[in-house]
Amino acid sequence: VKLFQSLGAGIVLGLRLDTGFIVPTNGNEEIPVNERSYTGGESSVRSFEQDQLGPKGDSGDPLGGLASTVASVELRRRIVGNLAASVFADFGNVAPNRSLEAIDPGTTNAADQVDGMWNDYLQDFRAGLGVGFQYLTPVGPARLDLAWNPDPRESEREAAFVWHFSVGMAF
């Protein structure tokens, strides 16, 4: 769900809520890594590198999860000509289904996975606060965003600040 509302004086308020979950079916209790939910990056929670919000394996690679949620609030304003600026707050999570970590995978069924996902669904939200500049082009804005992670986890080697350069709107 996305909503954009003019606040006058050239200021636009943008709101977004993206959420989704995966339900295993047909005896597929193991969801392949490339089909899981991931969060973090230039069009998600901008205080994280691409797909880096959420559970990680022993090597530090993202594992994804069975559900994710991203919510954003952004104020945008054209400064001069084709140059615009924004301030934003992003919040998101990946439901990694931690409740199944201690269960033998051979005895886990789809119903157990869904129950575990619901237990984790709205847990461990992470934030990103930042500013951005956009140069408006005919193919979309060229964006430069600087986001701050107010609670970086050293154990997961998270940076306190992340830069993103991209073309297109954040949401």
GROMACS .gro file of C-alpha atoms in nm:
model
  171
    1VAL     CA    1   0.000   0.000   0.000
    2LYS     CA    2   0.139   0.341  -0.096
    3LEU     CA    3  -0.004   0.685  -0.033
    4PHE     CA    4   0.125   1.023  -0.150
    5GLN     CA    5  -0.027   1.342  -0.014
    6SER     CA    6   0.059   1.703  -0.098
    7LEU     CA    7   0.112   1.907   0.218
    8GLY     CA    8   0.141   2.239   0.036
    9ALA     CA    9   0.450   2.452  -0.027
   10GLY     CA   10   0.580   2.183  -0.265
   11ILE     CA   11   0.611   1.920   0.010
   12VAL     CA   12   0.484   1.567  -0.055
   13LEU     CA   13   0.432   1.308   0.217
   14GLY     CA   14   0.491   0.951   0.104
   15LEU     CA   15   0.377   0.651   0.308
   16ARG     CA   16   0.429   0.284   0.230
   17LEU     CA   17   0.352  -0.052   0.385
   18ASP     CA   18   0.474  -0.370   0.214
   19THR     CA   19   0.421  -0.705   0.378
   20GLY     CA   20   0.402  -1.063   0.267
   21PHE     CA   21   0.452  -1.419   0.376
   22ILE     CA   22   0.524  -1.757   0.225
   23VAL     CA   23   0.309  -2.058   0.309
   24PRO     CA   24   0.468  -2.394   0.225
   25THR     CA   25   0.231  -2.622   0.033
   26ASN     CA   26   0.228  -2.965  -0.127
   27GLY     CA   27   0.473  -3.111   0.123
   28ASN     CA   28   0.740  -2.845   0.052
   29GLU     CA   29   0.852  -2.772   0.408
   30GLU     CA   30   1.191  -2.639   0.294
   31ILE     CA   31   1.164  -2.310   0.105
   32PRO     CA   32   1.467  -2.264  -0.127
   33VAL     CA   33   1.695  -1.974  -0.030
   34ASN     CA   34   1.629  -1.789  -0.357
   35GLU     CA   35   1.253  -1.791  -0.295
   36ARG     CA   36   1.256  -1.659   0.062
   37SER     CA   37   1.172  -1.303   0.171
   38TYR     CA   38   1.457  -1.052   0.198
   39THR     CA   39   1.469  -0.692   0.317
   40GLY     CA   40   1.720  -0.408   0.315
   41GLY     CA   41   1.856  -0.191   0.036
   42GLU     CA   42   1.787   0.114  -0.178
   43SER     CA   43   1.412   0.045  -0.213
   44SER     CA   44   1.352  -0.110   0.127
   45VAL     CA   45   1.508  -0.032   0.466
   46ARG     CA   46   1.781   0.199   0.341
   47SER     CA   47   2.005   0.173   0.651
   48PHE     CA   48   2.105  -0.175   0.529
   49GLU     CA   49   2.284  -0.302   0.221
   50GLN     CA   50   2.077  -0.501  -0.028
   51ASP     CA   51   1.906  -0.802   0.140
   52GLN     CA   52   2.119  -0.766   0.455
   53LEU     CA   53   1.840  -0.709   0.710
   54GLY     CA   54   1.742  -1.035   0.871
   55PRO     CA   55   1.895  -1.367   0.964
   56LYS     CA   56   2.237  -1.462   0.832
   57GLY     CA   57   2.422  -1.791   0.806
   58ASP     CA   58   2.757  -1.873   0.966
   59SER     CA   59   2.937  -1.718   0.667
   60GLY     CA   60   2.739  -1.393   0.700
   61ASP     CA   61   2.525  -1.455   0.392
   62PRO     CA   62   2.156  -1.361   0.426
   63LEU     CA   63   1.921  -1.656   0.479
   64GLY     CA   64   1.588  -1.480   0.419
   65GLY     CA   65   1.270  -1.579   0.592
   66LEU     CA   66   0.909  -1.678   0.546
   67ALA     CA   67   0.772  -1.324   0.591
   68SER     CA   68   0.882  -0.963   0.573
   69THR     CA   69   0.737  -0.621   0.641
   70VAL     CA   70   0.862  -0.276   0.537
   71ALA     CA   71   0.703   0.055   0.637
   72SER     CA   72   0.831   0.397   0.527
   73VAL     CA   73   0.751   0.762   0.585
   74GLU     CA   74   0.916   1.017   0.354
   75LEU     CA   75   0.888   1.393   0.305
   76ARG     CA   76   0.993   1.509  -0.043
   77ARG     CA   77   1.041   1.862  -0.174
   78ARG     CA   78   1.177   2.011  -0.494
   79ILE     CA   79   1.457   2.251  -0.404
   80VAL     CA   80   1.541   2.422  -0.732
   81GLY     CA   81   1.502   2.320  -1.094
   82ASN     CA   82   1.531   1.941  -1.120
   83LEU     CA   83   1.692   1.901  -0.777
   84ALA     CA   84   1.480   1.762  -0.493
   85ALA     CA   85   1.550   1.648  -0.138
   86SER     CA   86   1.387   1.411   0.108
   87VAL     CA   87   1.400   1.298   0.468
   88PHE     CA   88   1.282   0.948   0.552
   89ALA     CA   89   1.227   0.683   0.815
   90ASP     CA   90   1.214   0.317   0.715
   91PHE     CA   91   1.122   0.024   0.938
   92GLY     CA   92   1.132  -0.343   0.850
   93ASN     CA   93   1.190  -0.703   0.946
   94VAL     CA   94   1.227  -1.053   0.812
   95ALA     CA   95   1.045  -1.325   1.003
   96PRO     CA   96   1.314  -1.595   1.011
   97ASN     CA   97   1.098  -1.849   1.190
   98ARG     CA   98   1.338  -1.876   1.485
   99SER     CA   99   1.092  -2.101   1.665
  100LEU     CA  100   1.195  -2.391   1.439
  101GLU     CA  101   1.569  -2.364   1.504
  102ALA     CA  102   1.562  -2.626   1.779
  103ILE     CA  103   1.329  -2.864   1.593
  104ASP     CA  104   1.459  -3.154   1.388
  105PRO     CA  105   1.393  -3.057   1.021
  106GLY     CA  106   1.295  -3.416   0.943
  107THR     CA  107   0.995  -3.392   1.176
  108THR     CA  108   0.884  -3.039   1.083
  109ASN     CA  109   0.575  -3.001   0.866
  110ALA     CA  110   0.422  -2.703   0.682
  111ALA     CA  111   0.176  -2.630   0.964
  112ASP     CA  112   0.465  -2.607   1.214
  113GLN     CA  113   0.648  -2.368   0.981
  114VAL     CA  114   0.345  -2.141   0.941
  115ASP     CA  115   0.287  -2.136   1.319
  116GLY     CA  116   0.652  -2.043   1.375
  117MET     CA  117   0.638  -1.773   1.108
  118TRP     CA  118   0.333  -1.614   1.273
  119ASN     CA  119   0.519  -1.614   1.607
  120ASP     CA  120   0.804  -1.417   1.443
  121TYR     CA  121   0.594  -1.209   1.200
  122LEU     CA  122   0.604  -0.875   1.382
  123GLN     CA  123   0.926  -0.926   1.579
  124ASP     CA  124   1.269  -0.765   1.552
  125PHE     CA  125   1.183  -0.452   1.353
  126ARG     CA  126   1.487  -0.248   1.250
  127ALA     CA  127   1.497   0.120   1.162
  128GLY     CA  128   1.663   0.344   0.910
  129LEU     CA  129   1.663   0.723   0.920
  130GLY     CA  130   1.809   0.940   0.651
  131VAL     CA  131   1.822   1.211   0.391
  132GLY     CA  132   1.827   1.190   0.017
  133PHE     CA  133   1.881   1.403  -0.290
  134GLN     CA  134   1.720   1.340  -0.625
  135TYR     CA  135   1.796   1.480  -0.968
  136LEU     CA  136   1.474   1.447  -1.166
  137THR     CA  137   1.529   1.301  -1.515
  138PRO     CA  138   1.282   1.185  -1.783
  139VAL     CA  139   1.349   0.818  -1.690
  140GLY     CA  140   1.308   0.874  -1.316
  141PRO     CA  141   1.506   1.044  -1.043
  142ALA     CA  142   1.875   0.972  -0.995
  143ARG     CA  143   1.890   0.930  -0.617
  144LEU     CA  144   2.161   0.955  -0.358
  145ASP     CA  145   2.045   0.847  -0.011
  146LEU     CA  146   2.239   0.846   0.315
  147ALA     CA  147   2.075   0.631   0.584
  148TRP     CA  148   2.162   0.588   0.950
  149ASN     CA  149   2.112   0.262   1.138
  150PRO     CA  150   2.042   0.374   1.497
  151ASP     CA  151   2.119   0.027   1.636
  152PRO     CA  152   2.390  -0.147   1.430
  153ARG     CA  153   2.471  -0.497   1.548
  154GLU     CA  154   2.845  -0.552   1.566
  155SER     CA  155   2.795  -0.930   1.573
  156GLU     CA  156   2.643  -0.905   1.222
  157ARG     CA  157   2.897  -0.647   1.100
  158GLU     CA  158   2.626  -0.385   1.031
  159ALA     CA  159   2.738  -0.037   0.934
  160ALA     CA  160   2.606   0.269   1.116
  161PHE     CA  161   2.570   0.459   0.785
  162VAL     CA  162   2.490   0.332   0.435
  163TRP     CA  163   2.499   0.520   0.102
  164HIS     CA  164   2.276   0.421  -0.188
  165PHE     CA  165   2.292   0.554  -0.544
  166SER     CA  166   2.008   0.446  -0.773
  167VAL     CA  167   1.766   0.551  -1.043
  168GLY     CA  168   1.393   0.549  -0.967
  169MET     CA  169   1.178   0.631  -0.667
  170ALA     CA  170   1.244   0.459  -0.336
  171PHE     CA  171   0.881   0.342  -0.336
   0.00000   0.00000   0.00000
